CSV table of C-alpha atoms (C1' of nucleotides) in Angstrom, one decimal:
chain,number,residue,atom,x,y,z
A,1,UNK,CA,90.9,-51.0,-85.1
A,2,UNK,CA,90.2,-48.6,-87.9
A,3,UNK,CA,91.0,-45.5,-88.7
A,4,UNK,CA,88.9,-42.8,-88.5
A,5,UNK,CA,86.3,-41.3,-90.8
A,6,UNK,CA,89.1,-38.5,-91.5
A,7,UNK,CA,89.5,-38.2,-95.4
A,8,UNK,CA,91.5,-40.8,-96.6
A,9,UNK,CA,91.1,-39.9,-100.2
A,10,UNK,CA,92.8,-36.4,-100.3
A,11,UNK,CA,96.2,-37.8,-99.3
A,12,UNK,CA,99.0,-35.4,-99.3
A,13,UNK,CA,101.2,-35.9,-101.9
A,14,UNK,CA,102.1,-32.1,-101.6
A,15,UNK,CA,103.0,-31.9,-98.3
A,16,UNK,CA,105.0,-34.2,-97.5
A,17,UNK,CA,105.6,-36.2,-94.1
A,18,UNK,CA,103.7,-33.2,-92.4
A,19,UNK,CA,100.6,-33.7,-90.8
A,20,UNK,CA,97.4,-32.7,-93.0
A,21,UNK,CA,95.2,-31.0,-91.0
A,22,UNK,CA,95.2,-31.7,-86.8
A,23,UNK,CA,91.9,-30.5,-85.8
A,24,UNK,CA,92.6,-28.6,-82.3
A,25,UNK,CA,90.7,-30.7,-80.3
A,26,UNK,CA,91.9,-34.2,-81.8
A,27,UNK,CA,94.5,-34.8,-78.6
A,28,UNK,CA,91.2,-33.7,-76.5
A,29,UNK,CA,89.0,-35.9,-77.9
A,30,UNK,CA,91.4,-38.9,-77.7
A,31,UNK,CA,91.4,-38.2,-73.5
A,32,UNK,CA,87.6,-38.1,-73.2
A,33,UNK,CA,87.3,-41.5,-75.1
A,34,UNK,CA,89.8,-43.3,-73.5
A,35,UNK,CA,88.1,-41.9,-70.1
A,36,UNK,CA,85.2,-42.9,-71.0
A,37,UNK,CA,86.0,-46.2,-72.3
A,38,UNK,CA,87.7,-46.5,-68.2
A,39,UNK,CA,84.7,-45.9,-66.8
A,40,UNK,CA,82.6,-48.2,-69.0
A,41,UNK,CA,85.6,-50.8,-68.1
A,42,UNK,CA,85.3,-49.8,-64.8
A,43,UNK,CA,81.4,-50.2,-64.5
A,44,UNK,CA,81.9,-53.9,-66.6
A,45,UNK,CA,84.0,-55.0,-64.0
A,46,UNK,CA,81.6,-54.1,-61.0
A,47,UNK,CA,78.9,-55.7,-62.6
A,48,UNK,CA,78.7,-59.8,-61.8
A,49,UNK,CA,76.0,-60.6,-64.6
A,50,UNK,CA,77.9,-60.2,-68.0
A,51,UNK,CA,75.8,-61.3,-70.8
A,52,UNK,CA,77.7,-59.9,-73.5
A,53,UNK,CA,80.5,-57.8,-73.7
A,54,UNK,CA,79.2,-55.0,-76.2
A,55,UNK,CA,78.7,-51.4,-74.8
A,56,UNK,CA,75.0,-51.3,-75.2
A,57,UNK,CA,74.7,-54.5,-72.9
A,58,UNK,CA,77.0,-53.3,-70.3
A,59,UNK,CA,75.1,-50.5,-69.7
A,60,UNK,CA,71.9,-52.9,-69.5
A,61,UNK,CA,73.6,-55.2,-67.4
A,62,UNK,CA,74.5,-52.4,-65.2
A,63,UNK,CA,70.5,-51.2,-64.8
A,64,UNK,CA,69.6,-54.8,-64.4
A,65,UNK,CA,72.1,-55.4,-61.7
A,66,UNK,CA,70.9,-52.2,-60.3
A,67,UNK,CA,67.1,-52.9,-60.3
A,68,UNK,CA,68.3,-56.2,-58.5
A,69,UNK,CA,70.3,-54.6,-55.9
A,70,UNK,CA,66.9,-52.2,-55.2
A,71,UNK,CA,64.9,-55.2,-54.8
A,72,UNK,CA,66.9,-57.1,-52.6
A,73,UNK,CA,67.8,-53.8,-50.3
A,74,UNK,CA,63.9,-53.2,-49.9
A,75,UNK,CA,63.4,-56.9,-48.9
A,76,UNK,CA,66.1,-56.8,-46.8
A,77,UNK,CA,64.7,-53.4,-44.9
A,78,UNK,CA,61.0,-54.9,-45.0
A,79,UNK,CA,62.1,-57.9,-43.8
A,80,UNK,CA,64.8,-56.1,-40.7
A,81,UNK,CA,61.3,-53.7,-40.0
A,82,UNK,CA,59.2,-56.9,-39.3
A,83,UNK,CA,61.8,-58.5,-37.5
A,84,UNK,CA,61.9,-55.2,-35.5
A,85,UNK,CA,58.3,-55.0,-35.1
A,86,UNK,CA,58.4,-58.6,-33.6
A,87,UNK,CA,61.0,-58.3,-31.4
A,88,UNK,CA,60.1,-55.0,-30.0
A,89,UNK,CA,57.8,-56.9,-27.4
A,90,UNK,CA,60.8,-59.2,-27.1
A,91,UNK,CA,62.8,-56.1,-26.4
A,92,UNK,CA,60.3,-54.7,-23.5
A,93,UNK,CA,59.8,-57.8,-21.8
A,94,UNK,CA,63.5,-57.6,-21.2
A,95,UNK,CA,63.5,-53.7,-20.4
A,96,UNK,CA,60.8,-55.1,-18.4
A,97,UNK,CA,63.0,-57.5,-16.4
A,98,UNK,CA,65.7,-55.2,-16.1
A,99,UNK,CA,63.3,-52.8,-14.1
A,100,UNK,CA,62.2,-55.3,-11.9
A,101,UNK,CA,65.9,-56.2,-10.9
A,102,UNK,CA,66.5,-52.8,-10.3
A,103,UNK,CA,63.6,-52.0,-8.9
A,104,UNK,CA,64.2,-55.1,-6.4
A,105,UNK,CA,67.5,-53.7,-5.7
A,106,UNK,CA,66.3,-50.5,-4.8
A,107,UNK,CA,64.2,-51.4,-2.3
A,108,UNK,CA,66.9,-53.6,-0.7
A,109,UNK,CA,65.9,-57.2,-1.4
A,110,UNK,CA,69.5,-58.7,-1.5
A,111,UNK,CA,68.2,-62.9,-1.3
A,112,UNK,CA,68.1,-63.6,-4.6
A,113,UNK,CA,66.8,-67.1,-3.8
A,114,UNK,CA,65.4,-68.5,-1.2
A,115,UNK,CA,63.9,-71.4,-0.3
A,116,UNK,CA,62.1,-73.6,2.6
A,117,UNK,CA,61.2,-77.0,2.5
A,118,UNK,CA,59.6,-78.5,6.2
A,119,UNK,CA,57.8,-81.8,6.8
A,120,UNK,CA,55.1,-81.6,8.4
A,121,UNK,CA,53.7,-85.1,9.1
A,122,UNK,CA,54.2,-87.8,7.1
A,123,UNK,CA,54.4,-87.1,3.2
A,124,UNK,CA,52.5,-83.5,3.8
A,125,UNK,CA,55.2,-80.8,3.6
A,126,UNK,CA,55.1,-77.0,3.3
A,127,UNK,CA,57.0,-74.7,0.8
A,128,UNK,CA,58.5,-71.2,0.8
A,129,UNK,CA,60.5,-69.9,-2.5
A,130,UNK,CA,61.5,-66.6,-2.4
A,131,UNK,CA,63.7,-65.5,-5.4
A,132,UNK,CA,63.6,-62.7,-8.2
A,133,UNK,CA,61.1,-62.3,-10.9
A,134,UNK,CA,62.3,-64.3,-14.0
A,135,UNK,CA,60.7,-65.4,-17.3
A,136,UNK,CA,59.9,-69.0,-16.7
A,137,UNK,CA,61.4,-69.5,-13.6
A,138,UNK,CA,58.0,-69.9,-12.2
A,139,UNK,CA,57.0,-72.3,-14.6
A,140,UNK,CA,60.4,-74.3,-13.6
A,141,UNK,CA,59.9,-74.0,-10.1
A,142,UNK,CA,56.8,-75.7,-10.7
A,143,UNK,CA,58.0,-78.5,-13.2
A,144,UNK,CA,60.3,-79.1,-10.7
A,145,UNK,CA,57.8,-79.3,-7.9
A,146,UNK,CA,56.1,-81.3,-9.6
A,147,UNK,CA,59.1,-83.6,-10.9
A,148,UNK,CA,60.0,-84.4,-7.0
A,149,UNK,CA,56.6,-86.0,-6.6
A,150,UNK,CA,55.1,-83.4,-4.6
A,151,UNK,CA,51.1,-82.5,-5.5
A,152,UNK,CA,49.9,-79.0,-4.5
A,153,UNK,CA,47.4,-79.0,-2.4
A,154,UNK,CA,46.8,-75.3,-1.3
A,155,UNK,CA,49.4,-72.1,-2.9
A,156,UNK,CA,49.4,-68.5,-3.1
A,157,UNK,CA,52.0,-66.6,-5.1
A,158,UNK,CA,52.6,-63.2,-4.6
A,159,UNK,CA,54.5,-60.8,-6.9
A,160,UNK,CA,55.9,-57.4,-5.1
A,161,UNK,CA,58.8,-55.3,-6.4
A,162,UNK,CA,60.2,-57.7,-8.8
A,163,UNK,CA,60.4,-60.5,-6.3
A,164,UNK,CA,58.4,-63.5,-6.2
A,165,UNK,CA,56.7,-65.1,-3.0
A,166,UNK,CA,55.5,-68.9,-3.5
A,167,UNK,CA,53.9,-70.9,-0.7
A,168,UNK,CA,52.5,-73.7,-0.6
A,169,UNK,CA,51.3,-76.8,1.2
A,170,UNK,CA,52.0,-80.0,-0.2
A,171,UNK,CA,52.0,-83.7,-0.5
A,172,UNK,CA,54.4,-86.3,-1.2
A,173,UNK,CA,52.5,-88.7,-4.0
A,174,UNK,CA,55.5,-91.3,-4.0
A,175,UNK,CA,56.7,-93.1,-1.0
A,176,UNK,CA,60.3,-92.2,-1.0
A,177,UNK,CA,60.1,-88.3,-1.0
A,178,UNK,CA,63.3,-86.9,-0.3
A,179,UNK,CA,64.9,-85.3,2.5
A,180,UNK,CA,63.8,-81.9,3.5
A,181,UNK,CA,67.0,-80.6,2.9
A,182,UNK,CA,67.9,-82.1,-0.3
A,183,UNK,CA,64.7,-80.5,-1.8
A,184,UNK,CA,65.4,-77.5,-0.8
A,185,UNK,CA,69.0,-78.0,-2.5
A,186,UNK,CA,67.0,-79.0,-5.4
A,187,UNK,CA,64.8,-76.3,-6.0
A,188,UNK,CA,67.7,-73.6,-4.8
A,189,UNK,CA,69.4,-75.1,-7.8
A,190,UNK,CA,66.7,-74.8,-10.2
A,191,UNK,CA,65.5,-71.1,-9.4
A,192,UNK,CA,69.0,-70.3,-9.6
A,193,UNK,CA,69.4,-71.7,-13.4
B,1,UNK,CA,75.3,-31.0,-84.2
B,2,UNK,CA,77.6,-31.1,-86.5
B,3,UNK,CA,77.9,-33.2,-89.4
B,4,UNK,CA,80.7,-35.9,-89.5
B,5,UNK,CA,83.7,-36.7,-90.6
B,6,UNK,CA,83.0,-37.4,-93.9
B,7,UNK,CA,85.5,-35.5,-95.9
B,8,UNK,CA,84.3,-32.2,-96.8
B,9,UNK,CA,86.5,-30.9,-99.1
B,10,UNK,CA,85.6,-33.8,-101.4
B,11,UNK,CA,82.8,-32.3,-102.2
B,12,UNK,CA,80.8,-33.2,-105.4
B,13,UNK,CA,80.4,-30.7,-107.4
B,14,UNK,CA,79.4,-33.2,-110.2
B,15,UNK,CA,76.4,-35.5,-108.8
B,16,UNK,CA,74.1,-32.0,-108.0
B,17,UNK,CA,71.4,-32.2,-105.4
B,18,UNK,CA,72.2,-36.2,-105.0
B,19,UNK,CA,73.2,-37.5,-101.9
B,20,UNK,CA,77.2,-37.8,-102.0
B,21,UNK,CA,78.1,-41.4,-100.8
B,22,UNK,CA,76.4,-42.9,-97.8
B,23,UNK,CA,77.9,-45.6,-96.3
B,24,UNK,CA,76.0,-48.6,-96.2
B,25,UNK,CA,76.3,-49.0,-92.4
B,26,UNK,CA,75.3,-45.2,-92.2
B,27,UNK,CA,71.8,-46.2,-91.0
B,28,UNK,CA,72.6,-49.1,-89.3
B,29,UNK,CA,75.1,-46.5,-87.1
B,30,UNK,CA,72.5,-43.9,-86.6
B,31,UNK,CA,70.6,-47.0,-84.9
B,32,UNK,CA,73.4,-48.3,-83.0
B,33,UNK,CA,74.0,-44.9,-81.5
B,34,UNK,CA,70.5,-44.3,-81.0
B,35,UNK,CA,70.1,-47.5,-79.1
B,36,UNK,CA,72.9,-46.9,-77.1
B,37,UNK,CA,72.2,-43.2,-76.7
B,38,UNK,CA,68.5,-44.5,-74.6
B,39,UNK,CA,70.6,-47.1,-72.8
B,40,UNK,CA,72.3,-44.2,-71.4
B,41,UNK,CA,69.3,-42.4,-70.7
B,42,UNK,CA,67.8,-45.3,-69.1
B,43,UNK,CA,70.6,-45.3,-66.8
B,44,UNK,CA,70.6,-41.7,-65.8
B,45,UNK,CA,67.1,-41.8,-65.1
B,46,UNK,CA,67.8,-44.7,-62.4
B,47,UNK,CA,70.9,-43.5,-60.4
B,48,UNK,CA,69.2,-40.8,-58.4
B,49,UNK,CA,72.9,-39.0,-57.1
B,50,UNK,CA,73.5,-37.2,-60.5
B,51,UNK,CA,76.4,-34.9,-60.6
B,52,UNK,CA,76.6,-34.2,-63.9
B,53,UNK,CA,74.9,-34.9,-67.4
B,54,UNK,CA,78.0,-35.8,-69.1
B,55,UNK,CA,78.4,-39.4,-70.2
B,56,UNK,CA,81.4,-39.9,-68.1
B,57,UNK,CA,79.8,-38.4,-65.1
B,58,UNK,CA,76.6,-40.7,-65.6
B,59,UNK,CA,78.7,-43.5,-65.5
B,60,UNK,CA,80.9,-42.7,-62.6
B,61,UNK,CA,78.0,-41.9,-60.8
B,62,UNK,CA,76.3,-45.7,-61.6
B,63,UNK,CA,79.2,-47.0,-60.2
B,64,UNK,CA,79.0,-45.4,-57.4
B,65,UNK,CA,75.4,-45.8,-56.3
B,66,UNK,CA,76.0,-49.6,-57.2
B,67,UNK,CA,78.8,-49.4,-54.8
B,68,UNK,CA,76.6,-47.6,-52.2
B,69,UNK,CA,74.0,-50.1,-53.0
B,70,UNK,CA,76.2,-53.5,-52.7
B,71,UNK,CA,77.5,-52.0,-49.5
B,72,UNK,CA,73.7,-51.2,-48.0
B,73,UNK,CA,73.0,-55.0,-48.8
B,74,UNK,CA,75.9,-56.1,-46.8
B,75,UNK,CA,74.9,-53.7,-43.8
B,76,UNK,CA,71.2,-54.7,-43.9
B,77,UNK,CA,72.0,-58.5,-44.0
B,78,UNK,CA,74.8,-58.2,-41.3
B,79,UNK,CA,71.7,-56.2,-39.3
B,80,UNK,CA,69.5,-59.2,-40.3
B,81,UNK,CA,71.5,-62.1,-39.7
B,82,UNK,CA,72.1,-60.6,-36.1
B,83,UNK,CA,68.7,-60.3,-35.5
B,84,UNK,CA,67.9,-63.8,-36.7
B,85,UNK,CA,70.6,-64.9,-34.1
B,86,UNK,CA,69.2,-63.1,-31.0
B,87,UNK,CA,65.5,-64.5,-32.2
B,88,UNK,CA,66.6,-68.0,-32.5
B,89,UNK,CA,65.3,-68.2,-28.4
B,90,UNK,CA,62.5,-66.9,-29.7
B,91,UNK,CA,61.8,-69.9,-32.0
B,92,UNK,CA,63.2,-72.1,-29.6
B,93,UNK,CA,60.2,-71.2,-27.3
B,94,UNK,CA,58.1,-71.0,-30.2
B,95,UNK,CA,59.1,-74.9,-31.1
B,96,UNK,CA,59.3,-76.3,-27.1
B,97,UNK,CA,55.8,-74.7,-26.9
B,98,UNK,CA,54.7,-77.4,-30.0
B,99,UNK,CA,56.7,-80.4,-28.6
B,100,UNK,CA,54.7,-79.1,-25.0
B,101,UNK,CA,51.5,-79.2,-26.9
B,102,UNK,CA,52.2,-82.5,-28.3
B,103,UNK,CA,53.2,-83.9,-24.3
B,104,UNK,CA,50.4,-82.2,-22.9
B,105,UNK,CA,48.3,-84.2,-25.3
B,106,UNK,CA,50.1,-86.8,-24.1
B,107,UNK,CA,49.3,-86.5,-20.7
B,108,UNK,CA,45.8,-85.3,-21.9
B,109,UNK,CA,43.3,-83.6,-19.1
B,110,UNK,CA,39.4,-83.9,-20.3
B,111,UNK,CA,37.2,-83.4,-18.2
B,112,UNK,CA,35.7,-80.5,-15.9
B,113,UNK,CA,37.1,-77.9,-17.2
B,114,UNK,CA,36.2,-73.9,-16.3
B,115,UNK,CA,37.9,-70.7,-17.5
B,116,UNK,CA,37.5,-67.6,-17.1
B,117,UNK,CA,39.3,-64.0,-17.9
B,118,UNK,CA,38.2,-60.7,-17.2
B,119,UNK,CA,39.9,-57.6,-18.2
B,120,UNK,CA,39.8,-55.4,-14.7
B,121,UNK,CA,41.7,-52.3,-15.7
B,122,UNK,CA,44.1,-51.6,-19.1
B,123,UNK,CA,46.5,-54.6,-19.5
B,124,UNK,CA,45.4,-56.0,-15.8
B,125,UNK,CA,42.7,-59.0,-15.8
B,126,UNK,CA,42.1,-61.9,-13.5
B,127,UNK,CA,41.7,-65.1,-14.2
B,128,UNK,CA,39.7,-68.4,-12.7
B,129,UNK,CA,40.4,-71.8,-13.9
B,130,UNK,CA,38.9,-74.8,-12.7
B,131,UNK,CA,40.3,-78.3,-14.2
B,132,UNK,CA,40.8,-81.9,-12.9
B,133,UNK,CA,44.2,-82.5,-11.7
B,134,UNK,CA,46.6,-84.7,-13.4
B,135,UNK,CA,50.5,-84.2,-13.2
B,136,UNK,CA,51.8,-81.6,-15.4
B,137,UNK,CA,48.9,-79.5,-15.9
B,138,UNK,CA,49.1,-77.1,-13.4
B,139,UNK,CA,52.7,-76.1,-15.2
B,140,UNK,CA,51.3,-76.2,-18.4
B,141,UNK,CA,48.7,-73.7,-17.6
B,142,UNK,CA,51.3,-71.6,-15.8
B,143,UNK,CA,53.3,-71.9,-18.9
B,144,UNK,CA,50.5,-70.3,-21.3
B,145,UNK,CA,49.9,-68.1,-19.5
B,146,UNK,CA,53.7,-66.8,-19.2
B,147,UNK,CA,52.8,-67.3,-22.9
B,148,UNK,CA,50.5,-65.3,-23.2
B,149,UNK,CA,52.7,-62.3,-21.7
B,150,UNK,CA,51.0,-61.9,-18.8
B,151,UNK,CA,52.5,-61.3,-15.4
B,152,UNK,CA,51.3,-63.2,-12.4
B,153,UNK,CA,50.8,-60.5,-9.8
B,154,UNK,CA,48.8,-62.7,-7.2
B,155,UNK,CA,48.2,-66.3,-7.8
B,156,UNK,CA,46.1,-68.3,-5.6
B,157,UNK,CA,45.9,-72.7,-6.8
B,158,UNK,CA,43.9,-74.7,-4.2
B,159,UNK,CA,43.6,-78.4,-5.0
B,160,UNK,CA,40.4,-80.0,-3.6
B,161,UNK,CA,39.0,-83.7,-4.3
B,162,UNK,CA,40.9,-84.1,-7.6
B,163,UNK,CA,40.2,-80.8,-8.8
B,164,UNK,CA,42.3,-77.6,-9.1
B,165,UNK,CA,40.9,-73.6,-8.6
B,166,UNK,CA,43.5,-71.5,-10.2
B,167,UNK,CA,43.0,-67.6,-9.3
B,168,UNK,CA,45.3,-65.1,-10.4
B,169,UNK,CA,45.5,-61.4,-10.7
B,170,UNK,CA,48.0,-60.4,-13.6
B,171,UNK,CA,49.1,-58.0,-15.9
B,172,UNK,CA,50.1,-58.0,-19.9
B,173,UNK,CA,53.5,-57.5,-20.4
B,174,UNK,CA,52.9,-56.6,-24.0
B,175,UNK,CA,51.1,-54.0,-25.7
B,176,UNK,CA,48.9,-56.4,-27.8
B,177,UNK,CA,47.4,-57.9,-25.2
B,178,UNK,CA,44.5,-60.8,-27.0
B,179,UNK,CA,40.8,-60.4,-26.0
B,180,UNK,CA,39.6,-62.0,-22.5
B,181,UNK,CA,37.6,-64.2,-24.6
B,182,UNK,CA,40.3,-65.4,-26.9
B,183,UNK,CA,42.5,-66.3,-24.4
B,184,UNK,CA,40.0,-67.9,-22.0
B,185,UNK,CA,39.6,-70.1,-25.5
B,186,UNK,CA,43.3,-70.6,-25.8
B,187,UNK,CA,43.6,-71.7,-21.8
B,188,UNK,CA,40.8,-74.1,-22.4
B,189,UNK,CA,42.4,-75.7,-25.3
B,190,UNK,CA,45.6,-75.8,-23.1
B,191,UNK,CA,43.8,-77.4,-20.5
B,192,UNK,CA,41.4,-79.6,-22.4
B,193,UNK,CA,44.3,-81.4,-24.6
C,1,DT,C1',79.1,-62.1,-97.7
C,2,DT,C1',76.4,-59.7,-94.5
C,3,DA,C1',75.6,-57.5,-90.2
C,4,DA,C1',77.0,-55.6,-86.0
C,5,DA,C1',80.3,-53.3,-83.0
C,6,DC,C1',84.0,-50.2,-82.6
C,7,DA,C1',87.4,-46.3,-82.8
C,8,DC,C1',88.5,-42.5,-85.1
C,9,DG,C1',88.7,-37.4,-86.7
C,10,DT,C1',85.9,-33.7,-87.3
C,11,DG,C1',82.4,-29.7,-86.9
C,12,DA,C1',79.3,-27.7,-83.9
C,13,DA,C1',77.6,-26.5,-79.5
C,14,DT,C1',78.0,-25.4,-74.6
C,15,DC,C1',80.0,-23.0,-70.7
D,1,DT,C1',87.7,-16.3,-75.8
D,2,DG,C1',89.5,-21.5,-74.9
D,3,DA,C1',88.4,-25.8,-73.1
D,4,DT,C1',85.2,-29.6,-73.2
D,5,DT,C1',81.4,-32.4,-74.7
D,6,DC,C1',78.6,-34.3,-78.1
D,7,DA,C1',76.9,-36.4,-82.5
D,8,DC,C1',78.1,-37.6,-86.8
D,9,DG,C1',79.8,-40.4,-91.0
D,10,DT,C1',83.2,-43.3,-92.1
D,11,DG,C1',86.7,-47.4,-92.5
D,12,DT,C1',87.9,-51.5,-90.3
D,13,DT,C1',87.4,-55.6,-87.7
D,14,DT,C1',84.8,-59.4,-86.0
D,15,DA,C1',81.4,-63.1,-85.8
DNA sequence: TTAAACACGTGAATC
DNA sequence: TGATTCACGTGTTTA
């Protein structure tokens, strides 16, 4: 830690222990370095990617870090806007089922599920399912149909007011189709997830 | 712009129009200062909330748009990894729709097959298929079709001597909503593997 | 030793 | 004016 470039040469032998000169602004000066050496400090230790510990490389550690933090924040907010693009159909389809439960409500359709299940003579059978518009539940009603052996011979489903109308006639494929009863459990169980 | 610290007062009288002394790291300085003078400048020019042009200020100011930045990262990936979450169904559909692909090819349906989708009136259409039954395909095609995003208003299936006639009236649920010939293609493919 | 980095005191400039 | 910032040349330290 040196001295400064202040003469060194025309030492005061005349004057004594008094100070030479003391420019006014020495005391000043001294303030705004050792703020600004803080800061520097202060920036050094924010920045994770020290490659050296000179002044000049701290501030080009600090742009470096800086152009990496831009990067990453545009991915980040290119790949959040595609994710919001994709899931804004996501997004309706459940605004979408929302409005059908309301709208269901509104018109006073209190059965959420519903279901029939009547033999008609020997494996042929007949179907009713009434329950509340639901992604896949349709699909599942189906799988499930389809899972107790029963083929689908004739069916009409109707969609009204967010409610969901199946009927259809049927017949057993297996020998041992179930009680009536029991299917109707089965599928009650199903639609209701 | 002053000149230094070099003493003044020692002024030589003696070596005429000569330069005085010059340090031998003079030069070397006047780079070093230089450099770091640009490094500066380079950092000004990419913080954009400038308060001030003094050094200190630049600095301070770096810090804090790298502390605005680091915290804009954490937001965007706390927004990110929250959306991931709530679209993990969405690749779970996305992945039961492949290991469905891979049953239905299973399964496998191959012969007579008829589709057919016509666009009636914005997102509604109606749709005709005509296939050979075989267990599981009926939900398969109901399944694509949920797929699709499209809404089964009124759905008539009607099995007769081993084949199926699947009519439906429906309606997109999404604004993109494919051509009537790109997804007649797609149910075909459904129905043919 | 050389070369680079640093802190210092100072004069000038800016507000 | 007075307070503050800057660039400069220098001596010293460090690698």
């Amino acid at each position: 830690m040196g001295g400064g470039g202040m003469d060194s040469e025309t030492h005061n032998a005349d004057n004594g222990g008094d100070e030479r000169f003391k420019s006014k602004n020495l005391e000043a000066e001294r303030r705004r370095r050792k703020k600004l050496g803080d800061r520097q400090l202060e920036l050094r230790a924010l920045v994770p990617n020290i490659t050296n510990m000179t002044k000049s490389t701290i501030i080009t550690d600090a742009i470096t870090y800086i152009e990496e933090l831009k990067l990453t924040v545009e991915e980040l907010g290119n790949q959040l806007l595609q994710m919001e693009a994709t899931s804004v159909d996501e997004e309706k389809i459940k605004l979408k089922e929302i409005d059908d439960e309301k709208e269901m409500k509104k018109h006073g359709i209190k059965v959420e599920v519903e279901a029939e299940v009547n033999h008609i003579c020997g494996t042929k059978l007949w179907i009713r399912v009434v329950f509340q518009k639901k992604r896949g539940a349709l699909t599942k009603l189906m799988e499930a149909i389809s899972l107790l052996g029963i083929d689908l011979i004739d069916t009409t489903i109707t969609t009204s007011r967010g409610a969901v109308l199946f009927t259809s006639f049927g017949q057993g494929i297996r020998a041992g189709l179930p009680e009536a009863d029991q299917m109707r459990k089965y599928l009650l169980e199903i639609i209701r997830d």
